[in-house]
Coordinates of C-alpha atoms in Angstrom, one line a residue:
Chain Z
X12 CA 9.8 132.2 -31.0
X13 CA 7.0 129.5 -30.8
X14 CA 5.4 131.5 -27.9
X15 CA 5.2 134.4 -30.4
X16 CA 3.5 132.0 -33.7
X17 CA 1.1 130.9 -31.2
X18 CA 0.7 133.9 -29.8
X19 CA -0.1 135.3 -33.6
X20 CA -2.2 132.1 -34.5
X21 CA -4.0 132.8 -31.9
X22 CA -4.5 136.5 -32.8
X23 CA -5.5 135.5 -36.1
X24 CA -7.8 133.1 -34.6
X25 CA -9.9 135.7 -32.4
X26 CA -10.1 138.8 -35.2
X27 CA -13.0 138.0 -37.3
X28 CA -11.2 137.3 -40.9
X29 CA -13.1 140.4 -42.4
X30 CA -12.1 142.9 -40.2
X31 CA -8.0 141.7 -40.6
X32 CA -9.1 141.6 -44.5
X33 CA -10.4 145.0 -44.6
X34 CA -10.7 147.4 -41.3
X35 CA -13.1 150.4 -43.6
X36 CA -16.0 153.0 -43.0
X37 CA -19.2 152.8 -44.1
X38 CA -19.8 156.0 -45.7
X39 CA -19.4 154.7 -49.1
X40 CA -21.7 151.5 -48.4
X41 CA -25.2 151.0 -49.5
X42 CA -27.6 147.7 -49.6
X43 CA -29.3 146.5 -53.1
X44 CA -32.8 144.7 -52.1
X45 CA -33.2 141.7 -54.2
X46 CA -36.4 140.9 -54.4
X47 CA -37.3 137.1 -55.7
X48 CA -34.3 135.2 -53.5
X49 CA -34.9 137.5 -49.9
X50 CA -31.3 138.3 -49.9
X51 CA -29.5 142.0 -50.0
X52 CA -26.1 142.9 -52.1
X53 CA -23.6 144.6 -49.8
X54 CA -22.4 147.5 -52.1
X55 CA -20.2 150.8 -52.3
X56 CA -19.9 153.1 -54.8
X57 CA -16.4 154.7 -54.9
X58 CA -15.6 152.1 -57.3
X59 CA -19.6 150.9 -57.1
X60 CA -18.6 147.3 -56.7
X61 CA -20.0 144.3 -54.9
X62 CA -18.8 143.4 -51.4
X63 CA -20.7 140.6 -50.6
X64 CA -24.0 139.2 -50.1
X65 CA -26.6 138.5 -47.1
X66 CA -29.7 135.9 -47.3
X67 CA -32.4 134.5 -45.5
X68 CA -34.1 137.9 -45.4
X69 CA -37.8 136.4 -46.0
X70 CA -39.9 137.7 -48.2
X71 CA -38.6 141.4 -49.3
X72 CA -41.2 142.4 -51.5
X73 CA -41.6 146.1 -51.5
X74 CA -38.4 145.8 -48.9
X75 CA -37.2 149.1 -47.0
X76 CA -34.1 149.5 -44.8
X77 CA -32.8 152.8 -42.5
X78 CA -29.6 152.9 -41.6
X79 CA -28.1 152.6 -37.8
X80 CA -27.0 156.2 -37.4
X81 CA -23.1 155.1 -37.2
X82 CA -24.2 153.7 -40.2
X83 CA -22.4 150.1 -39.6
X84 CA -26.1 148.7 -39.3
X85 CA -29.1 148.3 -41.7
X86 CA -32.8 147.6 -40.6
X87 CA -34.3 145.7 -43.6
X88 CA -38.4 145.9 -43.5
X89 CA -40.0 143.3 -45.8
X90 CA -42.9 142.2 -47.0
X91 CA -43.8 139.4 -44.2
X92 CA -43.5 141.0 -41.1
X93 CA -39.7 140.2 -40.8
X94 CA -37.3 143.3 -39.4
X95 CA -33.1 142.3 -39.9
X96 CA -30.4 144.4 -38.5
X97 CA -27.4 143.5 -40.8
X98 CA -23.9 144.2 -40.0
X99 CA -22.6 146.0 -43.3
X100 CA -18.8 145.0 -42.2
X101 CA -19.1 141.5 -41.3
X102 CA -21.6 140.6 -43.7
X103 CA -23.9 138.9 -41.7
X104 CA -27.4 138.7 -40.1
X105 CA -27.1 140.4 -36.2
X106 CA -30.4 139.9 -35.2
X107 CA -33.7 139.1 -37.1
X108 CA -37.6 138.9 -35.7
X109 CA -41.0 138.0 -37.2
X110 CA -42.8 141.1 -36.2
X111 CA -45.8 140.8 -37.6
X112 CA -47.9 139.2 -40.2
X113 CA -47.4 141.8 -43.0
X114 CA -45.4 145.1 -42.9
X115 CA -44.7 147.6 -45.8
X116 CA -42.0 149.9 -44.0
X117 CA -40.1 151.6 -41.6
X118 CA -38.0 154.5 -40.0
X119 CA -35.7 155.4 -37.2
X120 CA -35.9 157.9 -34.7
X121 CA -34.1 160.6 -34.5
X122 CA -31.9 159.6 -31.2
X123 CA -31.1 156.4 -33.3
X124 CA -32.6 154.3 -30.2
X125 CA -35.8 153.4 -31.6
X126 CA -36.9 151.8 -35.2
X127 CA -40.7 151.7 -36.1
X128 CA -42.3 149.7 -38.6
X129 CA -45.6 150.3 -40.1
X130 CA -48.0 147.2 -40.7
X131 CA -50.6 145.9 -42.7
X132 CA -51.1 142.7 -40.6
X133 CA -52.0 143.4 -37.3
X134 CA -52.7 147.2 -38.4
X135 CA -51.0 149.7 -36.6
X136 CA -47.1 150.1 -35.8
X137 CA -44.3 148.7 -33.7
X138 CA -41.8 150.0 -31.8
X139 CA -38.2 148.3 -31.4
X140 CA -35.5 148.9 -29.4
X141 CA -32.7 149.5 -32.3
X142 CA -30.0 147.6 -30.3
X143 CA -31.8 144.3 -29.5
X144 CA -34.7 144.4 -31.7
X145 CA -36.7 143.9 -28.7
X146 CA -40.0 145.5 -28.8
X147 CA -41.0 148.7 -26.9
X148 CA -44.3 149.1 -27.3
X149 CA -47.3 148.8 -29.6
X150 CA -49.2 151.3 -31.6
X151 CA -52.9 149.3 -33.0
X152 CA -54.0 151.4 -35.6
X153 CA -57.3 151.0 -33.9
X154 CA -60.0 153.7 -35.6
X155 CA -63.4 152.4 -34.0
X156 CA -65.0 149.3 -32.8
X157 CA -61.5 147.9 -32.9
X158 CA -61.2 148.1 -36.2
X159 CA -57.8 148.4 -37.5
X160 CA -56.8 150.1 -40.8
X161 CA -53.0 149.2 -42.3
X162 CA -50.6 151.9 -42.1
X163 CA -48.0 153.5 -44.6
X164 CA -45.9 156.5 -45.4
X165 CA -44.5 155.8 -42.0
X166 CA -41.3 158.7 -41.2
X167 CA -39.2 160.0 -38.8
X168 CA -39.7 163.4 -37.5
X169 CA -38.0 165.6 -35.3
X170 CA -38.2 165.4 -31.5
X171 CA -38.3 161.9 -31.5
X172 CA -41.8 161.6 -33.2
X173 CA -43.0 159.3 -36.0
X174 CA -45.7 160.6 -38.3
X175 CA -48.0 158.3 -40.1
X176 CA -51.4 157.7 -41.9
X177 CA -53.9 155.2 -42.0
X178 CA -55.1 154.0 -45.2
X179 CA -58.7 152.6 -44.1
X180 CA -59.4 154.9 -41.7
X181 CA -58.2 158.5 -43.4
X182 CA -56.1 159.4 -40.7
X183 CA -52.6 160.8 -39.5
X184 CA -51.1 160.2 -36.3
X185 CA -48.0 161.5 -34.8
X186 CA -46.4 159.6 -32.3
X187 CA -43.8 161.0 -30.0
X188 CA -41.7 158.4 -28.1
X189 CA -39.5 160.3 -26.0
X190 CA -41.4 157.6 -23.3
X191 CA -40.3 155.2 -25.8
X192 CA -42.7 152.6 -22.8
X193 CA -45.9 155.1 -23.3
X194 CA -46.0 156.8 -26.9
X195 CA -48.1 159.9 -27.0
X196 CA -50.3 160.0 -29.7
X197 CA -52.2 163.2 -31.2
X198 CA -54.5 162.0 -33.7
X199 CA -56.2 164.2 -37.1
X200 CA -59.3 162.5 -38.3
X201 CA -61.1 163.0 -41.6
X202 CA -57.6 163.6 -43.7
X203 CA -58.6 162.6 -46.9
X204 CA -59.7 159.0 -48.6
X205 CA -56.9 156.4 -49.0
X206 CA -53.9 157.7 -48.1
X207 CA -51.7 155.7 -50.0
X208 CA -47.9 157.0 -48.7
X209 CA -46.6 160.1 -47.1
X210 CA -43.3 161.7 -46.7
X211 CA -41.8 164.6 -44.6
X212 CA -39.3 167.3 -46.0
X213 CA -35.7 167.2 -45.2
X214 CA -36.1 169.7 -42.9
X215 CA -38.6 167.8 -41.0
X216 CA -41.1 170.3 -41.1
X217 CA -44.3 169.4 -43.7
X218 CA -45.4 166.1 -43.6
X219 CA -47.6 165.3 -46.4
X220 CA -49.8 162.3 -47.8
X221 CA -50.7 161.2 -51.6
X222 CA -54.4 160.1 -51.4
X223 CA -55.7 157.8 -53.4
X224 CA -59.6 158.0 -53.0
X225 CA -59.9 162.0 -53.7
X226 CA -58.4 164.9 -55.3
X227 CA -55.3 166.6 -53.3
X228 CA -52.7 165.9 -50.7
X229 CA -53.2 166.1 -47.1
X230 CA -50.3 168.6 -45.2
X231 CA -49.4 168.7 -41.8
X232 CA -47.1 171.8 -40.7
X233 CA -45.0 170.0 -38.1
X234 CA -43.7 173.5 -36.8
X235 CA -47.7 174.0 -36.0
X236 CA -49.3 170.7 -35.7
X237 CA -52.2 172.5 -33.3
X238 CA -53.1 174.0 -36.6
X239 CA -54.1 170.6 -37.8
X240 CA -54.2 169.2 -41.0
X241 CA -54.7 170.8 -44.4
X242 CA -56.0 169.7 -47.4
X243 CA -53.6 171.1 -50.5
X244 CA -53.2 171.1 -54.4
X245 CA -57.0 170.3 -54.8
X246 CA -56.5 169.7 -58.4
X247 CA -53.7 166.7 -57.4
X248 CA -55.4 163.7 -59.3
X249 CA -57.6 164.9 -61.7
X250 CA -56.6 163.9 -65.2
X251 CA -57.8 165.5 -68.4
X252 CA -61.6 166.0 -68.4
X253 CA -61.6 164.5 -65.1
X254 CA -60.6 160.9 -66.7
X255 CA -57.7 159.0 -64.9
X256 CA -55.5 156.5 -66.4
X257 CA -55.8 153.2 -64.7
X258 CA -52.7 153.3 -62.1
X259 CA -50.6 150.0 -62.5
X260 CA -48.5 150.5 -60.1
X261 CA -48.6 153.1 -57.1
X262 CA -46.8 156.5 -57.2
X263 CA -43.6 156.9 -54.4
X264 CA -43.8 159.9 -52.0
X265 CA -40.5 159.1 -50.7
X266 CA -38.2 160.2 -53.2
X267 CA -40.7 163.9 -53.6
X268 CA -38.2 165.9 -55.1
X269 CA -37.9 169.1 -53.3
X270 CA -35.4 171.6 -55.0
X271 CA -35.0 175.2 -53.7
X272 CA -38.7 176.8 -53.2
X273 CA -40.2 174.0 -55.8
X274 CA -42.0 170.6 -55.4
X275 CA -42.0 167.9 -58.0
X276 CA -44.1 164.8 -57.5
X277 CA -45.9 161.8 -59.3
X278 CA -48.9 162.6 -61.0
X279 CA -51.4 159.5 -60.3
X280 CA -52.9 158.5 -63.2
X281 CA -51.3 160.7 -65.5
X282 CA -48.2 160.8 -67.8
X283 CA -47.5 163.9 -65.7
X284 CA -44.7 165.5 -63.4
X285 CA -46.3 168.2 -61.1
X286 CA -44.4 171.6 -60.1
X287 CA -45.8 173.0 -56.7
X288 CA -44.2 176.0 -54.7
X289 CA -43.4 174.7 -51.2
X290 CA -44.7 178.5 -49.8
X291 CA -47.7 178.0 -50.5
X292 CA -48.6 174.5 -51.7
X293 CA -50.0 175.8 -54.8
X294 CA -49.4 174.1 -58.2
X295 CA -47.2 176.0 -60.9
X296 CA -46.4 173.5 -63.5
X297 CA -46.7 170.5 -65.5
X298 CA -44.2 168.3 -67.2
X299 CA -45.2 165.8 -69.3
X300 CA -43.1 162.6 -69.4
X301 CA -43.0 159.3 -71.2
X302 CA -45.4 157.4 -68.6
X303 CA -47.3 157.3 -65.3
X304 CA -44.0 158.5 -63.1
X305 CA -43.3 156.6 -59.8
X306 CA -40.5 157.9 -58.3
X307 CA -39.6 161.5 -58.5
X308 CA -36.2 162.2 -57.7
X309 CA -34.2 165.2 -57.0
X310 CA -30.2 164.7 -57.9
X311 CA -28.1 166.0 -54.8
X312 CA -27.3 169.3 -56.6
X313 CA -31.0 169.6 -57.5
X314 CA -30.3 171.0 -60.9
X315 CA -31.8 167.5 -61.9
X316 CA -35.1 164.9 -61.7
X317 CA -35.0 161.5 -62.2
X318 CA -38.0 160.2 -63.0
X319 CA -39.0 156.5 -63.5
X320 CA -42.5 154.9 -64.7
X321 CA -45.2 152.5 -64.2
X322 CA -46.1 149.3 -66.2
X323 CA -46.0 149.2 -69.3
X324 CA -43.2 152.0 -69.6
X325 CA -40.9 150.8 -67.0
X326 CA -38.3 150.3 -68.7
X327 CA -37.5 154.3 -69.4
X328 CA -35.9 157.1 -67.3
X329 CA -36.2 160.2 -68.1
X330 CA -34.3 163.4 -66.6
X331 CA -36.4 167.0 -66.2
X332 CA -33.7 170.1 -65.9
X333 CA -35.2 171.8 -63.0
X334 CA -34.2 175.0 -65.1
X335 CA -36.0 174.2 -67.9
X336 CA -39.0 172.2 -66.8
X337 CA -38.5 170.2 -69.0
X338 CA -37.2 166.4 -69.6
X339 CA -33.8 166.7 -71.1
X340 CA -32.7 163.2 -71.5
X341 CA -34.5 159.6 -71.8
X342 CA -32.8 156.5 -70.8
X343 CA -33.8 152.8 -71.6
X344 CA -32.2 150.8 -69.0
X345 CA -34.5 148.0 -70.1
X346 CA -37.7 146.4 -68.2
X347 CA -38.5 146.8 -64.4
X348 CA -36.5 149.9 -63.6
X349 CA -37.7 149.5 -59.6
X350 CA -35.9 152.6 -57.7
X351 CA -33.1 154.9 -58.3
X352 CA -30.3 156.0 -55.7
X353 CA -27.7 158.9 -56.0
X354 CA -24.4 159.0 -54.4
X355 CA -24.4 161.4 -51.9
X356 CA -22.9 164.1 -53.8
X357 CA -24.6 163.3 -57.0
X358 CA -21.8 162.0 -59.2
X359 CA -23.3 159.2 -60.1
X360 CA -27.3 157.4 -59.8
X361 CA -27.6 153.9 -59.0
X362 CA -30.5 152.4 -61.2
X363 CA -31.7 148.8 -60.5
X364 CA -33.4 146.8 -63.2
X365 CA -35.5 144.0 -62.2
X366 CA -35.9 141.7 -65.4
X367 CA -32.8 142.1 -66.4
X368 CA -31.4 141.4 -63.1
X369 CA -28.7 143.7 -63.3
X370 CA -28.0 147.6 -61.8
X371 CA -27.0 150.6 -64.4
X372 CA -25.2 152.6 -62.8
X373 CA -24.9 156.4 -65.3
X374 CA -22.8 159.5 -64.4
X375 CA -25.3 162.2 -63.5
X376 CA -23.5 165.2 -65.7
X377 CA -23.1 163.4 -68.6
X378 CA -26.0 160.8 -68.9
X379 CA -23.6 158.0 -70.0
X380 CA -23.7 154.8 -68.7
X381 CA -20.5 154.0 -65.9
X382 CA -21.1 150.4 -65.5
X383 CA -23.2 147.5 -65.1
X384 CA -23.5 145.1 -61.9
X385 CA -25.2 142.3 -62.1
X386 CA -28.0 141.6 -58.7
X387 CA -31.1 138.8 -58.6
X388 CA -34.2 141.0 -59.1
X389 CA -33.0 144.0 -57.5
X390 CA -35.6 146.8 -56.4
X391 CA -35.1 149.4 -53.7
X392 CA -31.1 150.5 -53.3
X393 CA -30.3 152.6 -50.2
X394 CA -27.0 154.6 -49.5
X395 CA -25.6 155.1 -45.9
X396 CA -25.9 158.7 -46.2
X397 CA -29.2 158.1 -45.3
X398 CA -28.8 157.8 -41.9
X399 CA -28.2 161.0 -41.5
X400 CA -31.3 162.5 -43.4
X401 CA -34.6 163.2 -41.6
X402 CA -37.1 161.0 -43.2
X403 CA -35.0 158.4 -44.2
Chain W
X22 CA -79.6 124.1 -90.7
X23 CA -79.2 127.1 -88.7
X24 CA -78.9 124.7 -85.8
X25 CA -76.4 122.7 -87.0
X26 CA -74.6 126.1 -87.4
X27 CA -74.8 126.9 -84.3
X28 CA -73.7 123.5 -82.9
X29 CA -70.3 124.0 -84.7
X30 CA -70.0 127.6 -83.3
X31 CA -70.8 126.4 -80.4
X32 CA -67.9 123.3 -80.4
X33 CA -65.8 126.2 -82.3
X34 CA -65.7 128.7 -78.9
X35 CA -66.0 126.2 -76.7
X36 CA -62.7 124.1 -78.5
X37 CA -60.5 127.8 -78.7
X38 CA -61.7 128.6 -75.4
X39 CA -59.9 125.2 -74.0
X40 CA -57.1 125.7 -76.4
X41 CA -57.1 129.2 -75.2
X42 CA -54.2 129.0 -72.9
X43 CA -52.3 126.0 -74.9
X44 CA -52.0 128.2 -77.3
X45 CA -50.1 130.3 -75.3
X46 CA -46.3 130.3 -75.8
X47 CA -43.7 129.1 -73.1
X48 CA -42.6 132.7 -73.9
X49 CA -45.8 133.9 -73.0
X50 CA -46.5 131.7 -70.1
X51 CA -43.1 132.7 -68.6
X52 CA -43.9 136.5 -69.4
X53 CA -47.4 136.2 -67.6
X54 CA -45.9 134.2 -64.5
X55 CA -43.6 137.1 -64.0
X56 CA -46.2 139.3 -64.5
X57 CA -48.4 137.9 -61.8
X58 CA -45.4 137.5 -58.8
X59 CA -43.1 140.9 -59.6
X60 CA -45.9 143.5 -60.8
X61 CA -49.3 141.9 -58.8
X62 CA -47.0 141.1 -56.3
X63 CA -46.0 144.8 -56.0
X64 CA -49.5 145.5 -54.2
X65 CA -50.6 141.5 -53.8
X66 CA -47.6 140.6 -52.2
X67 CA -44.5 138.7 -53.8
X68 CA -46.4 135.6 -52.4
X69 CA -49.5 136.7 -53.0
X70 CA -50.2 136.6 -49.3
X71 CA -51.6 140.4 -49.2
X72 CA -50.4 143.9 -49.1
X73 CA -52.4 146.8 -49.7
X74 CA -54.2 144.6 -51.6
X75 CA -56.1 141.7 -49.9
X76 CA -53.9 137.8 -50.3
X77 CA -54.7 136.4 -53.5
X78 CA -53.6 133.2 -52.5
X79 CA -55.7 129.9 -53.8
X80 CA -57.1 129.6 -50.4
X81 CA -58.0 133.7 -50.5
X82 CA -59.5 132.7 -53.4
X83 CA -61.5 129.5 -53.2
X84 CA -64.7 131.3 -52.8
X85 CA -64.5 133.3 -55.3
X86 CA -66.3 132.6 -59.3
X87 CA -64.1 132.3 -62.1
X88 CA -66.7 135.3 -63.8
X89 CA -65.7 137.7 -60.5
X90 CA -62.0 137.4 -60.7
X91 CA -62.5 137.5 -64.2
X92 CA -64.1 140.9 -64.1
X93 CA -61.8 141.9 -61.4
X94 CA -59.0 142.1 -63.5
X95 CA -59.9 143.2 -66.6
X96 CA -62.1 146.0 -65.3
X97 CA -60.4 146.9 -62.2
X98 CA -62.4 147.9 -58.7
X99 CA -63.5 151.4 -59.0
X100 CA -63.1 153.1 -55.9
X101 CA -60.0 150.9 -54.9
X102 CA -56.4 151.3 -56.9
X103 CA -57.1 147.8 -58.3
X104 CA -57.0 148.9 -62.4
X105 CA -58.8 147.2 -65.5
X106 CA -56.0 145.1 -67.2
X107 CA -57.7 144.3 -70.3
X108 CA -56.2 147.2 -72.2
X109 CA -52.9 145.1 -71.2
X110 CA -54.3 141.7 -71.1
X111 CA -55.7 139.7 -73.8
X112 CA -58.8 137.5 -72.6
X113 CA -56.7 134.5 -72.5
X114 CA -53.9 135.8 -70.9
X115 CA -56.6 136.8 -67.9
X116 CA -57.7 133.4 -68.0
X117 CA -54.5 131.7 -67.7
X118 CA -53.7 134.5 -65.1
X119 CA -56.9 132.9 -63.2
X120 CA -56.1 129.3 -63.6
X121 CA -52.8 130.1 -62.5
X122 CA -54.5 131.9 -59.2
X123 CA -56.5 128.8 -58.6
X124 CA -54.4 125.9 -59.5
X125 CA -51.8 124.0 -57.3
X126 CA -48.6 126.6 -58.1
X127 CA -50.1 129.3 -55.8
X128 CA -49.2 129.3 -52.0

């Protein structure tokens, strides 16, 4: 009898308290970034509750995280070079490096062995072993006269590439890792001014980028990437008689909302959502909305958009029926609505609210509000499901 | 006559430029502080320290005239996504914003 309490003590000794507590999956998890105090809500959202939280993240200003694809793990991207793999179980920090001086995002490859992050400070992007964090190899954004121009809209695409554009420089790059040691890269030149963020579709074939210093997106056809790039939607960034808005925050390409053969995405400039056909890249509509939108998102069953805004009308959602074309419903969460995130079937959309420091979280079908959490700051929300979605 | 008019307009701008950002409420203050980490911060850097836009932090800025970053941020950098703020900025909200940018709270 003592040999068998000992025997348990001991048991209960070695199993990590959190694992006896609470032995779970992950596919209900997700991770709130909150901004201000570098720290990240553990979440999940069959009852959308709290499970715990995770500091000493550093500064996660414009924060991003992927997901490990068994989804136990979450790469966190922020602001100050930092990349943290977080165990979503345990709760706690597995590993954490300084990787540069200033970083705006990141992706995972598609054999889940490799996370790159794009970056500002040196300019150019990193390659990371996704087990140790230890780094593969190095990508300088290097465009002349060593001259190096800050990267964004960084993705995953098939084949184990990554696909991203340079901001000073006007290019895209694909690189293709499969000799994780010796990227390939195939460089397009003369893309467009400013490219400002990409994204890729969910089928990992178009990869497109929002510019910023011209008219129009710039499209690569993955499926033909000898064809090079193409400038589309020439009108994309002209407001009326030619006369922008000033932009007070940038548009998000990440959350493009791509329903059936149709394209919404963020007017710049403009209190505007834009309708494109994904055939042929050519414009077919224009929703107004509220305010300058910034994220465009589709709801899983794509009947619906979410739509959120730019200063000084972020504190309004609005909801476009993909039917109609038009906005159907306007929500006022209250000021700093940051990022939306649906549950992987759509039930329900996650909304955070910065200065209010709390999350809404509304049922999709009927508009009403489910329940409030409270979080520090929170911006960017990310659901597991992700890691198994091209692109993010 | 005229002079002594102008003396007192003078002492006039001069005394509700100084009083500018006293008269600023706490509320205001504390709206304009938030302002200047979350929504600068958003392309500045949460600690100012750079993003797509360059570091704004007091050392960034010790070069720079109080009239520049003035004109900076109510009229914006064409050709760059930095926008005029003065349809959202009073005068002395931008000149807090400044003092703020160049004082000793600022990394």
């Amino acid at each position: 009898m003592k040999h068998l309490s000992i025997l348990l003590i001991l048991t209960c000794l070695w199993v990590p308290a959190t694992v006896m507590a609470s032995l779970r999956g992950t596919g209900d998890l997700g991770v709130v970034i909150e901004r201000a105090s570098g720290s990240i809500l553990i979440v999940e959202h069959s009852q959308h509750t709290v499970l715990g939280r995770v500091s000493g993240l550093g500064d996660l200003s414009h924060a991003s995280v992927v997901f490990s694809r068994d989804a136990r793990y979450a790469f966190i991207f922020g602001r100050d070079g930092g990349l943290s793999k977080v165990d979503l179980l345990e709760h706690r920090i597995v590993k954490r490096v300084i990787q540069s001086g200033n970083s705006i995002g990141g992706a995972i490859s598609q054999d889940g062995r490799f996370i790159a992050v794009s970056n500002y400070t040196p300019g150019g992007v990193r390659i990371f072993n996704a087990d140790t964090l230890s780094k593969v190899a190095d990508i300088p954004a290097d465009y002349g006269q060593k001259t190096y121009s800050k990267v964004i809209g960084l993705v995953d695409a098939p084949n184990n590439r990554f696909v991203f554009s340079l901001y000073d420089a006007g290019e895209i790059w694909i690189a293709d890792v499969t000799d994780s040691q010796n990227p390939q890269l195939t460089k397009y030149k003369d893309v467009g001014r400013q490219p400002y963020d990409g994204l890729i579709s969910a089928n990992g074939r178009h990869y497109l980028a929002g510019l910023f210093g011209e008219d129009g997106l710039a499209h690569l056809d993955l499926w033909h990437p000898d064809r090079g790039v193409k400038k589309i939607l020439p009108g994309y960034g002209k407001g009326q008689n030619d006369q922008k808005l000033p932009v007070y925050k940038m548009p998000h390409l990440e959350g493009w909302a791509i329903a059936g053969s149709q394209a919404f995405f963020p007017a710049i400039g403009k209190h505007q959502v834009l309708v494109a056909n994904t055939e042929n890249w050519q414009q077919i509509g224009t929703i107004p909305v509220i305010g300058q939108p910034v994220f465009v998102m589709a709801e899983p069953t794509q009947r619906q958009v979410w739509v959120n805004f730019a200063l000084p009308n972020n504190q309004w959602v609005q909801v476009i029926d993909v039917e109609s074309q038009k906005p159907v419903k306007t929500l006022e969460p209250g000021k700093g609505v940051l990022h939306m995130e649906f549950t992987p079937r759509g039930k329900a959309v996650w909304i955070s609210v910065r200065d209010e420091n709390r999350i809404d979280v509304y049922d999709t079908q009927t508009m009403q509000l489910i329940i409030q959490i409270p979080a520090e700051a929170p911006s960017g929300i990310f659901f597991t499901n992700r890691a198994h979605r091209i692109g993010l | 006559m005229q002079h002594i008019g102008q003396a007192m307009l003078l002492t006039l701008l001069l005394s509700s430029f100084t009083a500018a950002w006293a008269e600023l409420s706490s509320q205001e203050v504390a709206t304009l502080r938030h302002l200047l980490y979350q929504d600068c911060g958003s392309c500045h850097g949460l600690h100012l320290t750079g993003g797509l836009g360059p570091a704004i932090t007091r050392t960034a800025l010790q070069s720079k005239p109080t009239d520049y970053l003035f004109t900076v941020i109510a009229k914006g950098i064409p050709g760059t996504p930095m926008p005029p703020w003065e349809s959202q900025l009073s005068k002395e909200e931008i000149q807090w914003l400044i003092t703020e940018l160049k004082g000793p709270h600022t990394p």
